[in-house]
Coordinates of C-alpha atoms and ligand atoms in Angstrom, one line a residue:
M1 CA 0.0 -0.1 0.0
I2 CA 1.1 3.5 -0.5
E3 CA 0.0 6.2 1.6
I4 CA -1.4 9.5 -0.7
T5 CA -1.7 13.3 0.7
L6 CA -4.2 15.2 -0.4
P7 CA -4.4 19.1 -0.7
D8 CA -6.2 19.9 2.1
G9 CA -4.0 17.4 4.5
T10 CA -6.0 14.2 4.2
K11 CA -4.1 11.1 4.3
R12 CA -5.6 7.8 2.4
E13 CA -4.0 4.8 1.7
Y14 CA -4.6 3.0 -1.9
A15 CA -2.5 0.2 -3.8
K16 CA 0.7 0.5 -5.1
G17 CA 0.7 1.7 -8.6
S18 CA -2.7 3.4 -8.2
T19 CA -3.4 6.2 -10.7
A20 CA -4.4 9.4 -10.1
L21 CA -7.2 8.7 -12.0
D22 CA -8.0 5.5 -9.0
I23 CA -7.9 8.2 -6.3
A24 CA -10.4 10.6 -8.3
K25 CA -13.1 8.1 -8.3
S26 CA -12.2 7.1 -5.1
I27 CA -13.3 10.4 -4.2
S28 CA -16.6 10.8 -6.6
E29 CA -17.6 9.8 -10.0
G30 CA -18.2 13.4 -10.7
L31 CA -14.6 14.6 -10.1
A32 CA -12.9 11.5 -11.6
R33 CA -15.0 12.5 -15.2
N34 CA -13.1 16.2 -15.3
V35 CA -9.5 15.1 -13.8
L36 CA -7.2 15.9 -17.0
A37 CA -3.7 15.8 -15.2
A38 CA -2.1 15.1 -11.5
E39 CA 0.6 17.5 -9.8
V40 CA 2.5 14.6 -7.8
N41 CA 5.3 15.8 -5.8
G42 CA 5.3 18.6 -7.7
E43 CA 5.4 17.3 -10.5
I44 CA 2.6 17.2 -13.4
I45 CA 1.5 13.9 -14.9
D46 CA -0.6 11.9 -16.1
A47 CA -3.4 11.2 -14.4
T48 CA -2.9 7.7 -16.2
R49 CA 0.2 6.7 -15.0
A50 CA 1.3 4.5 -12.2
I51 CA 2.2 5.9 -8.8
N52 CA 4.0 3.7 -6.9
E53 CA 5.7 5.3 -3.9
N54 CA 3.9 7.9 -0.8
S55 CA 3.1 10.9 -2.8
N56 CA 1.3 14.4 -1.9
I57 CA -1.4 14.3 -4.8
K58 CA -3.4 17.2 -6.8
L59 CA -5.7 16.7 -9.1
L60 CA -6.1 19.4 -11.6
T61 CA -9.1 20.3 -13.5
W62 CA -10.4 22.6 -16.0
N63 CA -10.4 25.0 -13.0
D64 CA -6.4 24.4 -12.3
D65 CA -3.5 26.3 -14.7
G66 CA -1.8 22.4 -14.9
G67 CA -5.5 20.9 -16.4
K68 CA -5.1 23.5 -18.8
S69 CA -2.0 23.2 -20.1
T70 CA -2.0 20.0 -20.2
M71 CA -5.8 20.3 -22.2
W72 CA -4.2 22.6 -24.7
H73 CA -1.1 20.8 -25.1
S74 CA -2.7 17.6 -26.0
S75 CA -4.8 20.0 -28.5
A76 CA -1.7 20.4 -30.6
H77 CA -1.2 16.4 -30.8
L78 CA -5.3 16.1 -31.4
M79 CA -4.4 18.9 -34.5
A80 CA -0.6 17.3 -35.5
E81 CA -3.3 13.8 -36.1
A82 CA -6.0 15.9 -37.8
I83 CA -3.1 17.9 -40.0
E84 CA -1.4 14.4 -41.2
A85 CA -4.9 12.6 -41.9
L86 CA -5.6 15.8 -44.5
Y87 CA -2.2 16.7 -45.7
P88 CA -0.2 13.6 -46.0
G89 CA 3.8 13.6 -45.8
T90 CA 3.5 16.6 -43.4
K91 CA 6.6 17.3 -40.6
L92 CA 5.8 18.1 -37.1
A93 CA 7.9 19.8 -35.4
I94 CA 7.0 21.4 -31.9
G95 CA 3.7 21.4 -30.4
P96 CA 3.3 23.2 -26.6
S97 CA 0.9 24.9 -24.7
I98 CA 1.4 28.3 -24.7
E99 CA -0.3 31.2 -22.4
S100 CA -4.3 31.1 -23.7
G101 CA -4.2 27.6 -25.9
F102 CA -1.4 26.2 -28.6
Y103 CA 0.2 25.9 -31.2
Y104 CA 2.5 23.3 -33.4
D105 CA 5.0 24.2 -36.2
I106 CA 4.6 22.6 -39.1
D107 CA 7.0 21.3 -42.5
L108 CA 4.1 21.5 -44.5
G109 CA 6.3 20.2 -48.0
E110 CA 4.2 20.4 -50.7
H111 CA 0.8 21.5 -49.1
S112 CA -0.2 24.8 -48.2
I113 CA -2.9 26.3 -45.8
T114 CA -4.5 29.6 -45.5
D115 CA -6.6 30.8 -43.2
A116 CA -9.6 29.2 -45.1
D117 CA -8.6 25.7 -44.1
L118 CA -9.1 26.5 -40.7
P119 CA -12.5 25.8 -40.3
K120 CA -11.5 21.7 -42.3
I121 CA -8.7 20.6 -39.3
E122 CA -11.0 22.2 -36.7
K123 CA -13.8 19.7 -37.9
K124 CA -11.3 16.3 -38.7
M125 CA -9.9 17.0 -34.7
I126 CA -13.5 17.3 -33.4
E127 CA -14.4 14.2 -35.5
L128 CA -11.1 12.7 -34.0
A129 CA -12.0 14.0 -30.6
R130 CA -15.3 12.0 -30.6
Q131 CA -13.6 8.8 -30.6
K132 CA -12.3 9.0 -26.9
N133 CA -9.2 7.7 -28.1
T134 CA -6.3 7.5 -25.0
Y135 CA -3.3 9.1 -24.6
D136 CA -1.1 6.1 -24.2
R137 CA 2.3 7.1 -22.9
Q138 CA 5.0 4.1 -24.0
E139 CA 9.1 4.2 -22.7
I140 CA 11.0 3.5 -25.6
S141 CA 15.1 3.1 -26.7
K142 CA 16.8 6.0 -28.4
A143 CA 17.4 3.6 -31.0
D144 CA 14.1 2.3 -31.5
A145 CA 12.6 6.1 -31.6
I146 CA 15.6 7.0 -34.0
E147 CA 14.2 3.8 -36.1
Y148 CA 10.4 5.0 -36.0
F149 CA 10.5 8.7 -37.0
T150 CA 13.7 7.9 -40.0
E151 CA 10.7 5.2 -41.5
K152 CA 9.0 8.4 -41.1
D153 CA 10.6 10.6 -42.8
D154 CA 10.9 13.4 -40.4
E155 CA 14.2 15.5 -39.5
Y156 CA 12.8 17.3 -36.8
K157 CA 11.8 15.1 -34.4
L158 CA 15.0 13.2 -35.7
E159 CA 17.3 16.4 -34.4
L160 CA 15.2 16.9 -31.3
I161 CA 16.1 12.8 -30.2
E162 CA 19.5 13.7 -30.8
G163 CA 19.3 15.9 -27.9
L164 CA 17.9 13.4 -25.5
D165 CA 19.6 10.8 -23.4
D166 CA 18.5 6.7 -24.2
G167 CA 16.3 6.0 -21.1
T168 CA 14.7 9.6 -20.9
I169 CA 12.7 9.6 -24.3
T170 CA 8.8 8.8 -24.3
F171 CA 6.1 8.6 -27.2
Y172 CA 2.5 9.0 -26.2
T173 CA 0.2 7.5 -29.1
Q174 CA -3.9 8.3 -29.3
G175 CA -6.0 6.5 -32.4
G176 CA -3.1 6.2 -35.2
F177 CA -1.2 9.3 -34.2
T178 CA 2.4 9.2 -32.4
D179 CA 4.5 12.1 -31.5
L180 CA 7.8 12.0 -29.6
C181 CA 6.6 13.9 -25.7
R182 CA 7.9 14.1 -22.4
G183 CA 3.8 14.8 -22.0
P184 CA 1.9 14.9 -19.6
H185 CA -1.7 14.8 -21.4
I186 CA -5.4 14.8 -20.9
P187 CA -6.5 11.1 -19.9
N188 CA -8.5 10.6 -24.0
T189 CA -9.4 13.2 -26.7
G190 CA -12.8 13.1 -25.2
F191 CA -12.4 15.8 -23.0
I192 CA -11.7 18.2 -25.8
K193 CA -15.3 19.4 -26.4
A194 CA -14.4 22.4 -28.4
I195 CA -11.8 23.6 -30.9
K196 CA -10.8 27.0 -32.4
L197 CA -7.8 27.6 -34.6
T198 CA -7.2 31.2 -34.2
S199 CA -4.2 32.1 -37.0
I200 CA -1.2 31.3 -38.9
A201 CA 1.8 32.2 -38.5
G202 CA 5.4 31.8 -40.1
A203 CA 8.5 30.2 -37.7
Y204 CA 12.0 29.5 -38.0
W205 CA 12.4 26.1 -37.1
R206 CA 14.5 26.4 -33.3
G207 CA 14.1 29.8 -34.0
D208 CA 16.8 30.3 -36.4
E209 CA 16.6 32.5 -39.4
N210 CA 18.7 30.3 -40.9
R211 CA 17.3 27.4 -40.8
Q212 CA 13.8 26.0 -42.5
Q213 CA 10.7 28.5 -42.3
L214 CA 7.4 26.5 -41.0
T215 CA 3.5 27.0 -41.2
R216 CA 3.1 28.0 -37.1
I217 CA -1.0 27.1 -36.2
Y218 CA -2.2 28.6 -33.1
G219 CA -5.5 27.1 -31.2
I220 CA -7.4 27.3 -28.2
S221 CA -9.9 24.3 -26.7
F222 CA -12.5 23.8 -24.0
P223 CA -14.3 21.1 -22.2
K224 CA -17.4 22.6 -23.0
A225 CA -19.1 24.2 -26.0
K226 CA -20.6 27.0 -24.3
E227 CA -16.8 28.3 -22.7
L228 CA -15.3 28.7 -26.5
T229 CA -18.5 30.3 -27.1
E230 CA -17.6 33.3 -24.3
Y231 CA -14.0 32.6 -25.0
L232 CA -15.0 34.1 -28.5
A233 CA -17.1 36.7 -27.0
M234 CA -14.3 38.2 -24.9
I235 CA -12.0 38.3 -27.9
E236 CA -14.7 40.7 -29.8
E237 CA -15.0 43.0 -26.4
A238 CA -11.3 42.9 -25.6
K239 CA -11.0 44.5 -30.0
K240 CA -14.2 46.7 -29.0
R241 CA -11.2 47.7 -26.2
D242 CA -8.1 48.1 -27.7
H243 CA -6.1 51.0 -26.9
R244 CA -4.9 51.9 -30.6
K245 CA -8.9 51.7 -31.5
L246 CA -10.1 53.9 -28.7
G247 CA -7.1 56.3 -28.6
K248 CA -7.6 57.1 -32.1
E249 CA -11.6 57.4 -31.7
L250 CA -11.6 59.4 -28.2
G251 CA -9.4 61.9 -29.8
L252 CA -6.4 60.9 -26.7
F253 CA -2.9 60.2 -28.9
T254 CA -2.2 59.3 -32.4
F255 CA 1.6 57.4 -33.6
S256 CA 3.7 58.6 -36.4
Q257 CA 6.0 55.8 -38.1
R258 CA 8.4 59.1 -38.9
V259 CA 9.0 59.0 -34.5
G260 CA 8.8 55.5 -34.4
Q261 CA 6.5 52.9 -34.0
G262 CA 4.3 52.6 -30.3
L263 CA 5.7 55.8 -29.5
P264 CA 2.6 57.9 -28.7
L265 CA 1.7 61.5 -29.3
W266 CA -0.3 63.2 -27.3
L267 CA -3.3 65.1 -28.4
P268 CA -5.1 67.5 -26.3
K269 CA -7.3 65.6 -25.1
G270 CA -4.9 62.5 -23.8
A271 CA -3.0 65.4 -22.3
A272 CA -5.4 66.6 -20.2
L273 CA -6.4 62.8 -19.0
R274 CA -2.8 62.4 -18.2
E275 CA -2.2 65.1 -16.1
R276 CA -5.6 64.3 -14.6
L277 CA -3.7 60.8 -13.6
E278 CA -0.6 62.6 -12.7
N279 CA -2.2 65.1 -10.1
F280 CA -4.3 61.8 -8.6
L281 CA -0.9 59.9 -8.1
K282 CA 0.5 63.1 -6.8
K283 CA -1.8 64.0 -4.3
A284 CA -2.1 59.7 -2.9
Q285 CA 1.3 60.1 -2.7
R286 CA 1.3 63.3 -0.2
N287 CA -1.5 61.6 2.0
S288 CA 0.6 58.9 2.3
G289 CA 3.1 60.9 3.5
Y290 CA 5.7 60.6 0.9
E291 CA 7.4 63.6 -0.9
G292 CA 8.5 64.6 -4.5
V293 CA 12.1 64.9 -5.9
I294 CA 13.4 65.4 -9.5
T295 CA 16.3 63.6 -10.7
P296 CA 18.1 64.4 -14.4
H297 CA 16.9 62.1 -17.3
I298 CA 20.4 60.6 -17.8
G299 CA 22.8 59.8 -15.7
S300 CA 27.2 59.1 -16.5
K301 CA 27.6 55.7 -17.2
E302 CA 29.9 55.7 -13.9
L303 CA 26.3 56.0 -12.1
Y304 CA 25.4 53.0 -13.6
V305 CA 28.8 51.0 -13.8
T306 CA 28.5 51.2 -10.2
S307 CA 24.4 50.2 -9.9
G308 CA 25.6 47.0 -11.6
H309 CA 23.0 47.9 -14.5
Y310 CA 25.3 48.7 -16.8
A311 CA 27.2 45.2 -16.2
K312 CA 23.8 43.4 -16.7
Y313 CA 21.7 45.3 -19.5
G314 CA 24.3 48.0 -20.6
E315 CA 25.8 45.7 -23.5
D316 CA 21.8 44.8 -24.8
S317 CA 19.7 48.0 -23.7
F318 CA 21.5 51.3 -23.3
R319 CA 24.1 53.2 -25.7
P320 CA 26.3 55.7 -24.2
I321 CA 25.4 58.9 -25.2
S322 CA 29.0 60.9 -25.5
T323 CA 29.9 64.5 -24.8
P324 CA 32.4 67.0 -26.7
H325 CA 34.3 67.0 -23.3
E326 CA 36.6 63.8 -23.4
G327 CA 35.9 61.1 -21.4
E328 CA 32.1 62.0 -20.5
E329 CA 29.9 59.3 -21.0
F330 CA 25.7 59.6 -20.3
L331 CA 23.1 57.0 -20.6
L332 CA 19.0 57.2 -20.5
K333 CA 17.5 57.2 -17.4
P334 CA 16.8 53.4 -17.4
M335 CA 15.6 53.7 -13.9
N336 CA 15.6 55.9 -11.0
C337 CA 16.7 53.9 -8.5
P338 CA 20.9 54.7 -8.9
H339 CA 19.6 58.9 -8.7
H340 CA 17.8 58.3 -5.3
C341 CA 20.7 56.2 -3.8
E342 CA 22.8 59.9 -4.5
I343 CA 19.9 61.6 -2.7
Y344 CA 19.8 59.0 0.1
K345 CA 23.3 60.0 0.7
A346 CA 22.9 63.5 0.6
T347 CA 20.3 63.8 3.2
P348 CA 21.4 60.3 5.7
N349 CA 19.3 61.4 8.1
R350 CA 16.3 61.0 6.4
I351 CA 15.3 57.3 6.6
R352 CA 12.2 57.1 4.9
I353 CA 12.5 58.8 1.6
Y354 CA 10.2 57.3 -1.4
L355 CA 10.1 59.1 -3.8
Y356 CA 8.2 59.9 -7.3
V357 CA 9.3 61.2 -11.0
M358 CA 7.8 64.2 -12.4
Q359 CA 7.3 62.6 -15.7
S360 CA 8.2 65.4 -18.6
L361 CA 7.3 63.3 -21.9
E362 CA 10.9 62.5 -22.9
Q363 CA 11.1 60.6 -20.0
F364 CA 8.0 59.1 -21.5
I365 CA 9.1 58.0 -23.9
V366 CA 12.6 56.5 -23.4
M367 CA 10.1 54.8 -20.5
S368 CA 7.6 53.6 -22.8
K369 CA 10.1 52.7 -25.4
V370 CA 12.3 50.4 -23.0
E371 CA 9.2 49.2 -21.4
S372 CA 6.8 48.2 -24.2
Y373 CA 4.1 50.7 -24.7
T374 CA 1.4 48.1 -22.8
D375 CA 3.3 47.7 -19.8
L376 CA 3.8 51.6 -18.9
R377 CA 1.9 52.9 -15.7
V378 CA 1.1 56.3 -16.3
Ligands
ZN401 ZN1 2.7 15.9 -25.9

């Protein structure tokens, strides 16, 4: 017997070799129908894998990030199966889950696809999902793995296998489709009830522009049709609230390719809105006992060498600005803290010194370029 500890601290005894699905069933059939994967001692594994030692277990459903990512990654396998059926000879690179959904990078060979083909692939995926095929895990030797993908003539998988150690390689098969993968996956394809393939993009194999250009197909899947409907409605609502659209419609800011991509030019209404936000922020800070200071938008390179920013980020981000005076180099201020340390040094009797900087337009531009416009807090 093994002892299983559930997240609430409950301990239960199970036969050695029990699976997370067995454990779920012993709690309730309803729970078992919703278990997508399991976190066992911190590692996410198939809900159908045997557990052979005392373990801490969390059953993962659609409500858990680990459940969602397992569902989405399994959907990438399903999409690959559909594509292989529709476009014979397609070679497969990698198919991970992402923050919202999944993608698969594929080499279509003689075929090519456009957005108009996506509904056809979705339909095939649904057809395959309804077969409720299990995702079967198989440990395989490196030699056998190489033989399989040599036979299949898939150089991408062969290159991936090259980098793996013998004894750590696993295949997963659902229906008639087998993929090189370390898992985990959902118990069977029947959990995938609704699918939307969202877009097609180009991607280089291993992110290297000197290597093959592949086709990346993005998608998202859900355990209920209703959730897909809600997701699509949410995407439409988000489009209405896109800051580029609203900024234009409300006359807040404009962009100019000549000025530079992503650099907002604030119009009178936008400037008024910014001023109100700045005043609100300053008032809140004053009310909390903070006082303002102002520091220059540039600082000597030495300042950032001392702070460590230059060694860490200088190569990538901050080109020095030279002055006619010999040996003097300045950097655009990437952050305030080194300047503020100097203020603290100059006024050591002040124990609490928390600072805000009056942002001028030019600093705003610098920061918006550095941090990316969407991350910017006005
Ligand atoms: Zn996989």
